[in-house]
Amino acid sequence: MNAQPPVFELRDEDELSLDLIEAQYALRESQDQKNAKSVLVLVSGIELAGKGEAVKQLREWLDPRYLRVKADAPQRLSSDQAFWQSYTRFIPAEGQIVVMFGNWYSDLLATAMQDPKAFKDSAFDQYVQKMRDFENDLRQNHVHVIKVWFDLSWKSLQKRLDQVDPSEQHWHKLHGLDWRNKKQYDTLQSYSQRFTDDWFIIDGEDEKRRDQCFAQYILQTLQALPEHPTQVEQTWQQTSIPQELLVPDQNVLEKEQYKDQLNELTRKVAEAMRCDKRNVIIAFEGMDAAGKGGAIKRIVKKLDPREYEIHTIAAPERYELRRPYLWRFWNRLNDSGKITIFDRTWYGRVLVERIEGFASTVAWQRAYDEINRFEQNLTDCQTVIVKIWLAISKDEQARRFKEREQTLHKRFKITEEDWRNRDKWDQYLEAAADMFERTDTANAPWHVIATDDKYTARIEVLKAILKQLNVD
């Protein structure tokens, strides 16, 4: 929170521009370094307070090629989409600066102003907290979020409205308000006071001071390039490994019985997901060769290909590494009611990235809470998340690996890395145990299916989906 907001004196504009450009290029050069970050500027405020003018002036003082401005009309918050979903594509990568005129706070205000009776105070405050949590997760992932509110008195607003060219009046419909209506103005100011205590407030009365305060605040943010923290505060407490992971079930389902159950369950699963009005996400994790591909094939057996998408997650690309960890998953989510299946997921951070050292200890230890908030945001907005862990014994994995090597159309499934990963079998079990302990939640529980029998595993996967969808 900004207990003591910064105070800026007017500066020579040429010198200010030079400092801004130098800081802008230093930010760009921080890509892939220990002090890398991006800057996301959320802009909101009273109409005609000078938001657009301040951003325009900033662009003139900076190198305009490297300042992206995203401006959208406010939209009402949706009950079936997380507040951040329409904005995640525009979250800047390391070294980038993005200014968002339209942002989740604009949407929050639009929703509250358009339907104040339905949008109760408690809901408003809950959204504010969710937004702050999301922004904190962005900061932890090296996106420096700053928020700027441009304020203007009622009297000054009315004077400026008198001077607006009629041809430009359509631009001044922020939040769908009548800016001549004092009651609406006061209501908006009342709402703003409930979330702007961690914003930088700029008085829009003095145009020159307004533009300089905005630019100098951006400069201050650009110049701060601290190295990423590497030390954790507490000793990690390892969770005990569940017995079912240590000794998977050995019972075998007879083939004819399997076929009968499979036919019935694939039909029920397809019908349940097709008829459910919620989005459905099925997330697979587990040991290599545990049967994720085979299970997915049975899930979609009676679905039309247009009804679902399958994402096979591998190591992140370079451009993805420059963004928040969850960014590549945010942008794979469907918002059109489709079924989304993930073969490997966002849990890679607390599994393979933890074990192989691809993520710092600080990063993977904080990821559990980030993931829980991510999933909670989705389940709060009409999304069902089915998380499935497939477990087999180490001996069964070796048998399946050898079978793959000897089967022509399966050879592509086995690599030297798969064999090498077996050396860290116990570490994967420990990581899985920690994951279950910290991310098995009421809204998105884990379904652990531990069996050496492929037929049994496939049947149990289908049953888990029906259970999560509350279908008997």
Coordinates of C-alpha atoms in Angstrom, one line a residue:
M1 CA 0.0 0.0 0.0
N2 CA 1.1 3.6 -0.6
A3 CA 1.1 5.0 2.9
Q4 CA 3.2 8.0 1.7
P5 CA 2.7 8.5 -2.1
P6 CA 5.6 9.9 -3.9
V7 CA 5.9 13.7 -4.5
F8 CA 7.4 14.9 -7.8
E9 CA 8.8 18.3 -8.7
L10 CA 8.5 19.6 -12.3
R11 CA 11.5 18.8 -14.4
D12 CA 13.0 19.9 -17.7
E13 CA 11.1 17.9 -20.3
D14 CA 14.2 17.0 -22.4
E15 CA 16.0 15.6 -19.4
L16 CA 13.0 13.7 -18.3
S17 CA 12.6 12.2 -21.7
L18 CA 16.2 11.2 -21.8
D19 CA 15.9 9.5 -18.4
L20 CA 12.8 7.7 -19.5
I21 CA 14.3 6.4 -22.6
E22 CA 17.4 5.2 -20.8
A23 CA 15.3 3.4 -18.2
Q24 CA 13.1 2.0 -20.9
Y25 CA 16.1 0.4 -22.7
A26 CA 17.6 -0.8 -19.5
L27 CA 14.3 -2.6 -18.8
R28 CA 14.4 -4.2 -22.3
E29 CA 18.0 -5.3 -21.7
S30 CA 17.0 -7.0 -18.5
Q31 CA 15.3 -9.9 -20.4
D32 CA 16.5 -13.3 -19.2
Q33 CA 18.6 -11.7 -16.5
K34 CA 18.4 -12.0 -12.7
N35 CA 16.8 -8.6 -12.4
A36 CA 14.4 -9.0 -15.4
K37 CA 10.9 -7.6 -15.1
S38 CA 8.0 -6.1 -17.1
V39 CA 5.8 -3.2 -16.2
L40 CA 2.0 -3.2 -16.3
V41 CA 0.3 0.1 -15.8
L42 CA -3.4 0.0 -15.0
V43 CA -5.1 3.4 -15.7
S44 CA -8.5 4.5 -14.6
G45 CA -10.2 7.5 -13.1
I46 CA -12.7 10.3 -13.7
E47 CA -13.6 11.1 -17.3
L48 CA -11.8 14.2 -18.8
A49 CA -9.2 14.1 -16.0
G50 CA -6.5 13.7 -18.6
K51 CA -5.8 10.0 -18.7
G52 CA -5.4 9.9 -22.5
E53 CA -3.4 13.1 -22.6
A54 CA -1.0 11.8 -20.0
V55 CA -0.4 8.5 -21.8
K56 CA 0.0 10.4 -25.1
Q57 CA 2.6 12.6 -23.6
L58 CA 4.4 9.6 -22.0
R59 CA 4.6 8.0 -25.4
E60 CA 6.2 11.1 -26.8
W61 CA 8.8 11.1 -24.1
L62 CA 9.5 7.4 -24.4
D63 CA 10.5 5.4 -27.5
P64 CA 6.9 4.8 -28.7
R65 CA 7.8 1.6 -30.4
Y66 CA 8.2 -0.1 -27.1
L67 CA 5.2 1.2 -25.2
R68 CA 2.0 -0.8 -25.9
V69 CA -1.3 0.8 -25.0
K70 CA -4.4 -1.3 -24.7
A71 CA -7.7 0.6 -24.6
D72 CA -11.0 -1.1 -24.2
A73 CA -14.5 0.0 -23.2
P74 CA -15.5 -1.4 -19.8
Q75 CA -17.4 -4.7 -19.8
R76 CA -19.6 -6.1 -17.1
L77 CA -18.0 -8.9 -15.1
S78 CA -19.2 -12.3 -16.2
S79 CA -20.4 -15.1 -14.0
D80 CA -18.8 -17.7 -16.3
Q81 CA -15.4 -16.1 -16.9
A82 CA -12.7 -15.1 -14.4
F83 CA -12.1 -11.3 -14.3
W84 CA -8.6 -11.7 -15.8
Q85 CA -9.4 -14.0 -18.7
S86 CA -9.9 -11.4 -21.4
Y87 CA -6.7 -9.6 -20.4
T88 CA -4.0 -12.3 -20.0
R89 CA -2.9 -12.2 -23.6
F90 CA -1.7 -8.6 -23.0
I91 CA 0.3 -9.3 -19.8
P92 CA 3.8 -8.0 -20.8
A93 CA 6.8 -10.2 -21.2
E94 CA 10.1 -9.4 -19.5
G95 CA 11.4 -6.1 -20.8
Q96 CA 8.1 -4.8 -22.0
I97 CA 5.7 -2.0 -20.8
V98 CA 2.0 -2.2 -21.3
V99 CA -0.6 0.5 -20.4
M100 CA -4.1 -0.8 -19.9
F101 CA -6.9 1.8 -20.1
G102 CA -9.5 -0.9 -20.0
N103 CA -8.7 -3.3 -17.1
W104 CA -10.4 -5.5 -14.5
Y105 CA -11.1 -2.4 -12.3
S106 CA -12.9 -0.7 -15.1
D107 CA -15.1 -3.8 -15.5
L108 CA -15.7 -3.9 -11.7
L109 CA -16.8 -0.3 -11.7
A110 CA -19.0 -0.8 -14.7
T111 CA -20.7 -3.7 -13.1
A112 CA -21.3 -2.0 -9.8
M113 CA -22.5 1.2 -11.4
Q114 CA -24.9 -0.5 -13.8
D115 CA -26.5 -2.8 -11.3
P116 CA -25.8 -1.6 -7.8
K117 CA -28.6 -3.5 -6.1
A118 CA -27.6 -6.8 -7.5
F119 CA -23.9 -6.2 -7.0
K120 CA -23.7 -6.0 -3.2
D121 CA -20.9 -4.4 -1.2
S122 CA -19.5 -7.7 -0.1
A123 CA -19.3 -8.9 -3.7
F124 CA -17.5 -5.7 -4.7
D125 CA -14.9 -6.1 -1.9
Q126 CA -14.4 -9.8 -2.6
Y127 CA -13.6 -8.9 -6.2
V128 CA -11.1 -6.3 -5.1
Q129 CA -9.3 -8.8 -2.9
K130 CA -9.2 -11.4 -5.8
M131 CA -7.8 -8.7 -8.1
R132 CA -5.1 -7.8 -5.5
D133 CA -4.2 -11.4 -5.1
F134 CA -3.9 -11.8 -8.9
E135 CA -1.7 -8.7 -9.1
N136 CA 0.5 -10.0 -6.3
D137 CA 1.0 -13.2 -8.2
L138 CA 2.0 -11.2 -11.2
R139 CA 4.5 -9.3 -9.1
Q140 CA 5.9 -12.5 -7.8
N141 CA 6.4 -13.5 -11.4
H142 CA 8.3 -10.3 -12.2
V143 CA 5.4 -8.3 -13.6
H144 CA 5.6 -4.9 -11.8
V145 CA 2.0 -3.8 -11.5
I146 CA 1.3 -0.1 -10.9
K147 CA -2.1 1.5 -10.7
V148 CA -2.9 5.1 -11.5
W149 CA -6.1 6.9 -10.8
F150 CA -6.7 10.3 -12.5
D151 CA -9.0 12.4 -10.3
L152 CA -11.0 15.5 -11.1
S153 CA -13.4 17.6 -9.0
W154 CA -17.1 17.7 -10.0
K155 CA -16.8 21.5 -10.8
S156 CA -13.8 21.0 -13.1
L157 CA -15.5 18.0 -14.8
Q158 CA -18.5 20.1 -15.6
K159 CA -16.4 22.9 -17.1
R160 CA -14.5 20.5 -19.3
L161 CA -17.7 18.8 -20.4
D162 CA -18.9 22.3 -21.6
Q163 CA -15.8 22.5 -23.8
V164 CA -16.0 19.0 -25.4
D165 CA -16.6 19.1 -29.1
P166 CA -19.9 17.3 -29.9
S167 CA -18.2 15.0 -32.3
E168 CA -16.0 13.7 -29.5
Q169 CA -18.8 13.1 -27.0
H170 CA -19.1 9.4 -27.9
W171 CA -15.6 8.9 -26.4
H172 CA -16.7 10.0 -23.0
K173 CA -19.0 7.2 -22.0
L174 CA -16.7 5.6 -19.4
H175 CA -18.6 3.1 -17.2
G176 CA -21.8 4.0 -19.2
L177 CA -22.3 7.0 -17.0
D178 CA -23.9 10.4 -17.4
W179 CA -21.2 12.7 -16.3
R180 CA -23.7 15.5 -15.8
N181 CA -25.3 13.4 -13.1
K182 CA -23.9 14.4 -9.7
K183 CA -25.3 11.4 -7.9
Q184 CA -23.6 9.0 -10.4
Y185 CA -20.3 11.0 -10.0
D186 CA -20.5 10.7 -6.2
T187 CA -21.3 7.0 -6.4
L188 CA -18.3 6.3 -8.6
Q189 CA -16.1 8.3 -6.2
S190 CA -17.4 6.3 -3.3
Y191 CA -16.6 3.0 -5.1
S192 CA -13.2 4.2 -6.0
Q193 CA -12.3 5.0 -2.4
R194 CA -12.8 1.3 -1.6
F195 CA -9.9 0.1 -3.8
T196 CA -7.6 3.0 -4.6
D197 CA -5.6 3.0 -1.3
D198 CA -2.8 1.2 -3.2
W199 CA -3.1 3.4 -6.3
F200 CA -1.1 6.5 -7.2
I201 CA -3.7 9.3 -7.3
I202 CA -3.0 12.1 -9.8
D203 CA -5.0 15.4 -9.6
G204 CA -6.1 16.2 -13.2
E205 CA -6.5 20.0 -12.6
D206 CA -3.0 21.1 -13.6
E207 CA -2.3 19.5 -17.0
K208 CA 1.5 20.0 -17.0
R209 CA 1.9 18.7 -13.5
R210 CA -0.5 15.8 -14.2
D211 CA 1.6 14.6 -17.2
Q212 CA 4.9 15.0 -15.3
C213 CA 3.7 13.2 -12.2
F214 CA 2.5 10.3 -14.4
A215 CA 5.8 10.2 -16.3
Q216 CA 8.0 10.4 -13.3
Y217 CA 6.0 7.7 -11.5
I218 CA 6.6 5.5 -14.5
L219 CA 10.3 6.4 -14.5
Q220 CA 10.6 5.6 -10.8
T221 CA 9.1 2.2 -11.6
L222 CA 11.3 1.5 -14.6
Q223 CA 14.5 2.4 -12.7
A224 CA 13.8 -0.2 -10.0
L225 CA 15.4 -3.4 -11.2
P226 CA 16.1 -5.5 -8.1
E227 CA 17.4 -9.0 -8.5
H228 CA 14.9 -11.8 -8.0
P229 CA 14.8 -13.3 -4.4
T230 CA 16.4 -16.7 -4.1
Q231 CA 16.3 -17.3 -0.3
V232 CA 13.3 -19.1 1.3
E233 CA 12.2 -18.1 4.8
Q234 CA 11.1 -21.4 6.1
T235 CA 12.5 -25.0 6.1
W236 CA 10.4 -27.2 3.8
Q237 CA 8.3 -29.8 5.5
Q238 CA 8.2 -32.9 3.3
T239 CA 4.8 -34.7 3.3
S240 CA 4.6 -38.5 3.8
I241 CA 4.1 -40.4 0.5
P242 CA 0.6 -42.0 0.3
Q243 CA 0.7 -45.8 0.5
E244 CA -1.3 -46.1 -2.7
L245 CA 1.6 -44.5 -4.6
L246 CA 4.1 -46.8 -3.0
V247 CA 2.1 -50.0 -3.7
P248 CA -0.4 -49.5 -6.6
D249 CA -3.3 -52.0 -6.9
Q250 CA -2.5 -55.2 -8.7
N251 CA -6.0 -56.4 -9.5
V252 CA -6.8 -57.1 -13.1
L253 CA -10.1 -56.3 -14.8
E254 CA -11.2 -59.0 -17.3
K255 CA -11.3 -57.8 -20.9
E256 CA -15.0 -58.6 -21.5
Q257 CA -16.0 -56.8 -18.3
Y258 CA -13.8 -53.9 -19.3
K259 CA -15.5 -53.6 -22.7
D260 CA -19.0 -53.6 -21.2
Q261 CA -18.1 -50.9 -18.7
L262 CA -16.2 -48.9 -21.2
N263 CA -19.0 -48.7 -23.6
E264 CA -21.5 -47.5 -21.0
L265 CA -19.1 -45.1 -19.3
T266 CA -17.8 -43.4 -22.4
R267 CA -21.4 -42.8 -23.4
K268 CA -22.3 -41.3 -20.0
V269 CA -19.2 -39.1 -19.9
A270 CA -19.8 -37.7 -23.4
E271 CA -23.4 -37.0 -22.6
A272 CA -22.6 -35.4 -19.2
M273 CA -19.9 -33.1 -20.5
R274 CA -22.0 -32.2 -23.6
C275 CA -25.0 -31.3 -21.5
D276 CA -23.2 -29.5 -18.7
K277 CA -23.5 -25.7 -19.1
R278 CA -20.2 -25.3 -17.3
N279 CA -16.7 -25.3 -18.9
V280 CA -14.9 -28.6 -18.2
I281 CA -11.2 -28.9 -17.7
I282 CA -9.6 -32.4 -17.3
A283 CA -6.0 -32.2 -16.1
F284 CA -3.8 -35.3 -16.2
E285 CA -0.6 -35.8 -14.3
G286 CA 1.2 -38.9 -13.3
M287 CA 4.2 -41.2 -13.9
D288 CA 5.5 -41.7 -17.4
A289 CA 3.7 -44.5 -19.2
A290 CA 1.0 -44.6 -16.6
G291 CA -1.7 -44.4 -19.4
K292 CA -2.6 -40.7 -19.8
G293 CA -2.8 -41.0 -23.6
G294 CA -4.9 -44.1 -23.5
A295 CA -7.3 -42.6 -20.9
I296 CA -7.7 -39.4 -23.0
K297 CA -8.5 -41.5 -26.1
R298 CA -11.4 -43.1 -24.2
I299 CA -12.7 -39.9 -22.8
V300 CA -13.2 -38.4 -26.2
K301 CA -14.3 -41.6 -27.8
K302 CA -17.9 -40.5 -28.2
L303 CA -17.4 -36.8 -28.5
D304 CA -17.3 -34.7 -31.7
P305 CA -13.8 -33.3 -32.3
R306 CA -15.4 -29.8 -32.3
E307 CA -16.5 -30.2 -28.7
Y308 CA -13.1 -30.4 -27.1
E309 CA -9.4 -29.4 -27.3
I310 CA -6.4 -31.4 -26.1
H311 CA -3.2 -29.6 -25.0
T312 CA -0.1 -31.7 -24.7
I313 CA 2.2 -29.7 -22.4
A314 CA 6.0 -29.9 -23.0
A315 CA 8.8 -27.7 -21.7
P316 CA 8.0 -23.9 -22.1
E317 CA 9.3 -22.0 -25.1
R318 CA 11.7 -19.1 -24.6
Y319 CA 9.0 -16.5 -25.1
E320 CA 6.8 -18.3 -22.5
L321 CA 9.7 -18.2 -20.0
R322 CA 9.6 -14.4 -20.2
R323 CA 6.1 -14.3 -18.8
P324 CA 4.4 -15.3 -15.6
Y325 CA 4.5 -19.1 -15.2
L326 CA 0.7 -19.6 -15.6
W327 CA 0.5 -17.4 -18.7
R328 CA 0.8 -20.2 -21.1
F329 CA -2.1 -22.0 -19.4
W330 CA -4.3 -18.9 -19.0
N331 CA -4.2 -18.6 -22.8
R332 CA -5.1 -22.2 -23.5
L333 CA -8.4 -22.0 -21.6
N334 CA -11.6 -22.1 -23.5
D335 CA -14.3 -19.5 -22.8
S336 CA -16.8 -20.9 -25.3
G337 CA -18.1 -23.8 -23.3
K338 CA -15.8 -26.4 -24.8
I339 CA -14.1 -29.2 -23.0
T340 CA -10.4 -28.7 -22.4
I341 CA -8.0 -31.6 -21.7
F342 CA -4.5 -31.1 -20.5
D343 CA -1.9 -33.9 -20.9
R344 CA 0.5 -32.5 -18.3
T345 CA -0.4 -29.2 -16.7
W346 CA 0.5 -26.2 -14.6
Y347 CA 1.6 -28.7 -11.9
G348 CA 4.9 -29.1 -13.8
R349 CA 6.3 -26.3 -11.7
V350 CA 6.0 -28.3 -8.5
L351 CA 6.9 -31.6 -10.2
V352 CA 9.5 -31.7 -13.0
E353 CA 10.7 -28.1 -12.6
R354 CA 11.1 -28.6 -8.8
I355 CA 13.0 -31.9 -9.3
E356 CA 15.2 -30.9 -12.2
G357 CA 16.0 -27.5 -10.8
F358 CA 14.3 -25.6 -13.7
A359 CA 12.5 -23.4 -11.2
S360 CA 14.1 -21.7 -8.2
T361 CA 13.1 -23.0 -4.7
V362 CA 11.3 -19.7 -4.1
A363 CA 9.3 -20.1 -7.3
W364 CA 8.1 -23.6 -6.8
Q365 CA 7.4 -23.2 -3.2
R366 CA 5.1 -20.3 -3.8
A367 CA 3.5 -22.0 -6.8
Y368 CA 1.1 -24.1 -4.7
D369 CA -0.8 -21.0 -3.5
E370 CA -0.7 -19.4 -7.0
I371 CA -2.2 -22.6 -8.5
N372 CA -4.9 -22.8 -5.9
R373 CA -6.0 -19.2 -6.5
F374 CA -5.9 -19.9 -10.3
E375 CA -8.2 -22.9 -9.9
Q376 CA -10.4 -21.2 -7.4
N377 CA -11.0 -18.3 -9.8
L378 CA -12.0 -20.7 -12.5
T379 CA -14.3 -22.8 -10.3
D380 CA -16.0 -19.6 -9.0
C381 CA -16.9 -18.9 -12.7
Q382 CA -18.7 -22.0 -13.9
T383 CA -15.7 -24.2 -14.6
V384 CA -15.4 -27.8 -13.4
I385 CA -11.8 -29.0 -12.9
V386 CA -11.1 -32.7 -12.9
K387 CA -7.5 -33.4 -11.7
I388 CA -6.3 -36.9 -12.3
W389 CA -3.0 -38.5 -11.1
L390 CA -2.2 -41.9 -12.7
A391 CA 0.2 -44.0 -10.7
I392 CA 1.9 -47.3 -11.6
S393 CA 4.7 -49.3 -9.9
K394 CA 8.3 -48.8 -10.9
D395 CA 8.4 -52.4 -12.2
E396 CA 5.3 -51.9 -14.3
Q397 CA 6.8 -48.7 -15.8
A398 CA 9.9 -50.6 -16.8
R399 CA 7.8 -53.3 -18.5
R400 CA 5.8 -50.7 -20.4
F401 CA 9.0 -48.9 -21.5
K402 CA 10.4 -52.1 -22.9
E403 CA 7.2 -52.8 -24.7
R404 CA 7.2 -49.4 -26.3
E405 CA 10.8 -49.9 -27.5
Q406 CA 9.7 -53.2 -29.1
T407 CA 6.5 -51.9 -30.7
L408 CA 7.0 -50.1 -34.0
H409 CA 4.2 -47.6 -33.7
K410 CA 5.0 -46.9 -30.0
R411 CA 8.8 -46.3 -30.3
F412 CA 8.2 -42.5 -30.5
K413 CA 6.8 -42.6 -27.0
I414 CA 10.1 -43.6 -25.4
T415 CA 13.3 -41.6 -25.1
E416 CA 16.6 -41.8 -23.2
E417 CA 15.2 -39.1 -20.9
D418 CA 12.3 -41.3 -19.9
W419 CA 14.8 -43.9 -18.7
R420 CA 16.9 -41.3 -17.0
N421 CA 13.9 -40.0 -15.1
R422 CA 13.5 -43.3 -13.4
D423 CA 16.6 -42.5 -11.3
K424 CA 14.5 -39.8 -9.6
W425 CA 11.5 -42.0 -9.0
D426 CA 11.5 -41.4 -5.3
Q427 CA 11.8 -37.6 -5.7
Y428 CA 8.8 -37.6 -8.0
L429 CA 6.8 -39.5 -5.4
E430 CA 7.8 -36.9 -2.8
A431 CA 6.9 -34.1 -5.0
A432 CA 3.5 -35.7 -5.8
A433 CA 2.8 -36.1 -2.1
D434 CA 3.5 -32.5 -1.4
M435 CA 1.3 -31.5 -4.3
F436 CA -1.6 -33.6 -3.0
E437 CA -1.2 -32.2 0.4
R438 CA -1.2 -28.5 -0.7
T439 CA -3.5 -28.5 -3.7
D440 CA -6.2 -31.0 -3.0
T441 CA -9.0 -28.6 -2.4
A442 CA -12.8 -28.8 -2.0
N443 CA -13.4 -27.0 -5.3
A444 CA -10.7 -29.0 -7.3
P445 CA -9.8 -32.3 -5.5
W446 CA -7.3 -34.8 -6.8
H447 CA -8.4 -38.1 -8.1
V448 CA -5.5 -40.5 -7.5
I449 CA -5.8 -43.7 -9.6
A450 CA -3.0 -46.1 -8.6
T451 CA -3.1 -49.4 -10.5
D452 CA -0.8 -51.5 -12.7
D453 CA -3.8 -52.5 -14.8
K454 CA -4.6 -50.3 -17.8
Y455 CA -8.2 -51.4 -18.1
T456 CA -8.9 -50.6 -14.5
A457 CA -7.2 -47.2 -14.8
R458 CA -9.3 -46.2 -17.8
I459 CA -12.5 -47.2 -16.1
E460 CA -11.6 -45.3 -12.9
V461 CA -10.7 -42.2 -15.0
L462 CA -14.2 -42.1 -16.5
K463 CA -15.8 -42.7 -13.1
A464 CA -13.8 -39.8 -11.6
I465 CA -15.1 -37.4 -14.3
L466 CA -18.7 -38.4 -13.6
K467 CA -18.1 -38.0 -9.9
Q468 CA -16.7 -34.5 -10.4
L469 CA -19.7 -33.6 -12.6
N470 CA -22.0 -34.9 -9.9
V471 CA -23.4 -37.6 -12.3
D472 CA -24.4 -40.9 -10.8

